XYZ file of C-alpha atoms in Angstrom:
328
model
C -31.859 -25.649 41.698
C -27.790 -24.569 42.104
C -26.424 -22.564 39.623
C -23.097 -24.062 38.746
C -20.693 -20.821 38.281
C -18.684 -22.730 35.153
C -21.616 -23.297 33.686
C -24.037 -19.870 31.501
C -27.309 -19.420 31.918
C -29.311 -20.391 29.422
C -26.785 -22.693 28.209
C -25.642 -26.405 29.237
C -22.234 -26.439 28.811
C -19.217 -25.034 30.975
C -17.179 -22.431 29.730
C -15.080 -24.986 29.347
C -16.014 -27.000 26.986
C -17.379 -24.405 24.799
C -13.674 -22.936 24.993
C -12.668 -26.085 23.626
C -15.696 -26.327 21.011
C -14.311 -22.449 19.813
C -11.027 -23.606 19.336
C -11.780 -26.517 17.714
C -13.299 -24.235 15.166
C -10.335 -22.545 14.534
C -8.329 -25.423 13.209
C -11.128 -27.489 11.706
C -14.928 -26.245 9.493
C -17.984 -25.410 12.233
C -19.125 -28.403 10.272
C -16.299 -30.740 10.827
C -16.079 -30.088 14.649
C -20.264 -30.636 14.871
C -19.283 -34.099 13.967
C -16.659 -34.746 15.943
C -18.630 -33.389 18.706
C -21.118 -35.156 17.897
C -23.134 -31.866 18.832
C -26.153 -30.585 16.345
C -24.521 -27.589 13.801
C -26.428 -25.424 15.107
C -25.192 -25.825 18.125
C -21.129 -25.835 17.488
C -21.845 -22.297 15.041
C -23.598 -20.529 17.824
C -20.882 -21.131 20.957
C -18.961 -20.284 17.935
C -20.092 -17.338 17.155
C -20.674 -16.227 20.970
C -17.165 -16.461 22.042
C -15.733 -15.293 18.424
C -18.079 -12.292 19.321
C -17.021 -11.512 22.210
C -13.354 -11.647 21.384
C -14.146 -9.067 18.362
C -15.530 -6.792 20.982
C -12.212 -6.920 23.005
C -9.528 -6.589 19.605
C -11.982 -3.512 18.373
C -10.910 -1.648 21.938
C -6.835 -2.144 20.198
C -7.586 0.919 18.271
C -6.479 2.533 19.851
C -3.070 1.248 19.906
C -2.412 2.036 16.712
C 0.172 3.683 15.089
C 1.271 2.548 11.192
C -2.598 2.139 9.523
C -2.949 -0.307 6.606
C -5.380 -0.160 4.512
C -5.507 -3.341 1.782
C -8.234 -4.939 0.433
C -8.649 -8.760 -0.885
C -10.943 -10.319 -3.734
C -13.876 -12.045 -2.145
C -15.279 -13.453 -5.643
C -12.770 -15.454 -9.046
C -10.710 -12.419 -11.394
C -10.506 -9.817 -9.052
C -14.276 -8.027 -7.838
C -16.123 -8.021 -5.063
C -13.192 -5.908 -2.927
C -13.021 -5.603 0.402
C -11.008 -3.472 2.678
C -8.617 -4.336 5.331
C -7.812 -2.351 7.618
C -4.587 -3.534 10.069
C -2.085 -2.521 12.737
C 0.625 -2.670 11.022
C 3.087 -2.125 13.716
C 1.213 -4.557 16.037
C 1.049 -7.565 13.177
C -2.692 -8.505 13.142
C -5.926 -6.765 11.065
C -8.113 -4.939 13.101
C -10.828 -4.850 10.855
C -12.854 -5.932 7.218
C -15.481 -3.005 5.428
C -17.893 -4.954 3.324
C -16.406 -3.239 0.283
C -13.093 -0.908 -1.094
C -15.462 2.523 -2.125
C -14.334 5.343 -0.739
C -17.603 6.329 1.372
C -16.774 3.042 2.930
C -13.387 4.174 4.007
C -13.921 7.307 4.643
C -16.665 6.627 7.211
C -15.038 4.192 9.283
C -11.656 6.374 9.055
C -13.800 9.295 10.464
C -15.817 7.236 12.717
C -11.888 6.001 14.145
C -12.076 6.839 18.471
C -10.292 10.186 18.720
C -7.153 8.863 20.571
C -6.436 6.237 18.138
C -7.240 9.678 15.413
C -4.043 11.517 17.310
C -1.991 7.648 17.929
C -1.412 7.362 13.742
C 1.741 8.482 12.094
C 1.902 6.681 9.274
C -0.007 5.437 6.981
C -0.016 2.389 4.226
C -1.998 1.928 1.120
C -1.471 0.862 -2.451
C -2.578 3.338 -5.337
C -6.396 3.419 -4.744
C -7.582 6.679 -5.005
C -10.370 5.845 -2.773
C -7.873 4.786 -0.112
C -5.597 7.829 -0.710
C -8.353 10.832 -1.141
C -10.038 8.782 2.271
C -7.547 8.778 4.246
C -6.332 12.637 3.211
C -9.956 13.499 4.300
C -10.137 11.892 7.809
C -6.940 12.324 8.701
C -5.343 14.640 7.915
C -2.587 14.870 10.089
C -1.186 11.531 9.355
C 1.490 10.542 6.479
C 0.560 8.479 3.324
C 2.722 5.646 2.471
C 2.443 3.643 -1.461
C 3.184 0.275 -0.034
C 6.806 -0.176 -2.141
C 5.779 -3.809 -3.175
C 2.842 -2.861 -4.808
C 5.378 0.378 -7.371
C 6.762 -2.952 -7.918
C 4.170 -4.526 -8.494
C 3.115 -2.618 -11.461
C 7.108 -2.204 -12.640
C 7.055 -6.294 -13.036
C 3.493 -5.344 -14.536
C 4.609 -3.001 -17.817
C 8.141 -5.571 -18.002
C 5.795 -8.033 -18.680
C 3.521 -6.384 -21.086
C 7.566 -5.167 -22.444
C 8.821 -9.397 -22.632
C 5.556 -10.336 -24.511
C 6.339 -7.771 -27.384
C 9.897 -7.874 -27.556
C 9.149 -12.128 -27.359
C 7.191 -11.550 -30.648
C 9.462 -10.164 -32.442
C 11.970 -12.688 -32.050
C 12.358 -15.891 -34.357
C 10.312 -18.059 -33.998
C 13.783 -20.815 -33.171
C 14.451 -18.583 -29.936
C 10.757 -18.117 -29.047
C 9.886 -21.409 -28.854
C 13.305 -21.617 -26.056
C 11.327 -19.006 -23.519
C 7.677 -21.048 -23.466
C 7.225 -21.687 -19.651
C 9.470 -18.413 -18.604
C 6.246 -16.127 -18.031
C 7.806 -15.488 -14.459
C 11.496 -15.203 -15.161
C 12.260 -11.439 -15.338
C 10.047 -10.331 -12.815
C 11.151 -13.042 -10.162
C 13.437 -12.092 -7.032
C 17.635 -13.597 -7.907
C 16.938 -14.701 -4.383
C 13.955 -16.666 -4.548
C 15.337 -19.045 -7.766
C 15.621 -22.064 -7.505
C 19.328 -22.995 -9.976
C 16.878 -23.790 -13.114
C 15.184 -20.377 -12.611
C 18.427 -18.892 -12.980
C 19.744 -20.745 -16.546
C 16.651 -19.605 -17.787
C 17.183 -16.557 -17.135
C 21.123 -16.507 -18.855
C 19.604 -17.990 -20.878
C 17.749 -15.078 -20.931
C 20.224 -12.569 -20.966
C 22.472 -15.054 -23.640
C 19.766 -14.284 -26.020
C 18.790 -10.860 -25.808
C 20.509 -7.870 -25.171
C 16.500 -6.240 -24.671
C 15.224 -8.424 -22.099
C 18.304 -8.284 -20.592
C 18.363 -4.315 -19.906
C 14.944 -4.737 -18.583
C 15.932 -7.059 -16.145
C 18.732 -4.683 -14.967
C 16.299 -2.171 -14.932
C 14.172 -4.148 -12.918
C 17.034 -5.134 -9.670
C 18.804 -1.146 -9.948
C 14.252 0.310 -9.103
C 15.068 -2.181 -6.382
C 18.230 -1.412 -5.168
C 16.906 1.675 -4.816
C 15.099 1.276 -2.277
C 16.328 -1.878 -0.466
C 19.764 -0.064 0.082
C 18.500 4.381 -0.154
C 17.792 5.220 3.303
C 16.590 9.143 2.811
C 14.444 10.276 0.332
C 16.167 12.867 -1.138
C 18.684 10.199 -2.060
C 16.917 8.100 -3.556
C 14.896 10.911 -5.727
C 18.290 11.488 -6.893
C 18.746 7.168 -7.401
C 14.975 7.636 -9.512
C 15.856 10.236 -11.896
C 19.231 8.699 -13.310
C 16.552 5.724 -13.560
C 14.166 7.142 -14.915
C 16.105 8.493 -17.692
C 17.408 5.315 -18.453
C 14.152 3.616 -19.124
C 12.839 6.647 -20.929
C 15.333 6.544 -23.803
C 13.255 2.095 -24.281
C 10.402 4.968 -25.873
C 8.250 1.906 -24.871
C 5.204 2.863 -24.432
C 4.608 0.236 -20.898
C 7.020 1.389 -19.190
C 6.563 5.178 -20.037
C 2.775 4.336 -18.642
C 4.788 3.323 -15.504
C 6.640 6.393 -15.091
C 4.151 7.994 -15.352
C 1.992 6.292 -12.528
C 6.044 7.001 -10.185
C 5.737 10.960 -11.041
C 2.241 11.095 -10.161
C 1.957 9.625 -6.743
C 5.907 10.688 -6.466
C 6.198 11.915 -2.527
C 3.800 9.863 -1.483
C 6.017 6.374 -2.682
C 9.145 8.495 -1.356
C 7.317 8.733 1.838
C 8.509 5.533 2.596
C 11.960 6.239 3.367
C 10.618 9.416 6.026
C 8.477 6.610 7.815
C 11.789 3.892 8.076
C 10.677 1.777 5.540
C 7.390 1.239 6.181
C 5.875 -1.413 3.831
C 2.106 -3.116 3.474
C 3.687 -6.720 3.541
C 2.485 -7.871 6.746
C -1.289 -7.011 5.134
C -0.009 -8.862 2.054
C 0.419 -11.836 4.125
C -2.495 -11.728 5.777
C -3.930 -12.368 2.941
C -3.393 -15.300 1.589
C -3.836 -16.422 4.453
C -7.193 -14.887 3.940
C -7.825 -16.838 0.859
C -7.013 -19.910 2.775
C -9.956 -19.243 4.931
C -12.501 -18.028 2.111
C -11.081 -21.704 0.419
C -12.081 -24.000 3.353
C -14.995 -21.686 4.777
C -16.025 -22.833 0.435
C -16.045 -19.422 -0.495
C -18.480 -17.517 2.271
C -21.092 -16.535 0.783
C -22.466 -14.587 3.874
C -20.390 -11.255 4.550
C -20.200 -11.449 8.291
C -19.651 -14.571 8.521
C -16.723 -14.456 6.529
C -15.968 -11.354 8.447
C -16.001 -12.900 11.801
C -13.239 -15.542 11.232
C -10.860 -13.186 9.562
C -10.946 -11.516 12.528
C -10.395 -13.942 14.773
C -7.975 -15.698 12.974
C -5.688 -12.963 11.154
C -6.575 -10.677 14.041
C -7.625 -10.959 17.697
C -5.463 -14.709 17.696
C -2.289 -12.656 16.473
C -2.779 -10.450 19.045
C -3.366 -12.694 21.581
C -0.015 -14.155 20.607
C 2.054 -10.698 22.060
C -0.669 -9.912 25.138
C -2.065 -12.200 27.787
C -5.819 -12.657 26.436
C -8.428 -14.861 27.151
C -10.993 -16.132 24.845
C -13.917 -15.402 27.806
C -14.515 -12.790 29.954
């Protein structure tokens, strides 16, 4: 029998049709595609898996292009449990891999197994303050500059401010305390993201309670250091002034944050050395990954979850900036 060039050996569908099935699976669940195309579920899953694995294999060849590596994580279970590390090319704007967990040993092995040329090319590694990421990076990529992501630092400050707010509110007169119901996010929300109602709540809080007003002002001053400082030396001087103001509060919650700031100071200040590298892209990808997880009803199979993430947050993002094809 004559072979058709457009048909895979051992497959009954043309390349073009299989690619259509694959692309439909990017927008829908495999079950929905199976129903819409009137194909068996296992058939659609097989097509998706086969083409996805080819794309992921191609994605892996771009490890040697990474100059700014991002390491973050996503919780795959409710209650912030069962974390998986997400590895990204921050400069390229795409996820490069997803590990089965975030243990130091797992991350270390992954970094050690990167191609030699990839290790030589990486200049900055952006991480949060997870000790496992830090020590794994130091051991596997000793010549890189570690940058603590500023948004994770801010997240810790906001958590400290929230604990302070709760304690302050407990000691307020009941008539004032009752007014603050529904004000949970006001102090930690960025002003540029506030609605008119949020701004009104903030102004009321600042008017009624000088302590909360002072906390908010300290938060804004901290943000300004990162937004407006250009050099690490200048930022360090501003941080020292800010720390003195915070120390005067004699608040144990804020003291915990000051200790964290001091412990990670060198790598936090590398934010300015790196020309302001952040994991903001990775955080955005994490939100997309959560949507993938939700649409896929949790993805109990980690390999299937990884495959879906690497296609939608890795290969697809890479494809937008480069001339790539789905099929070889």
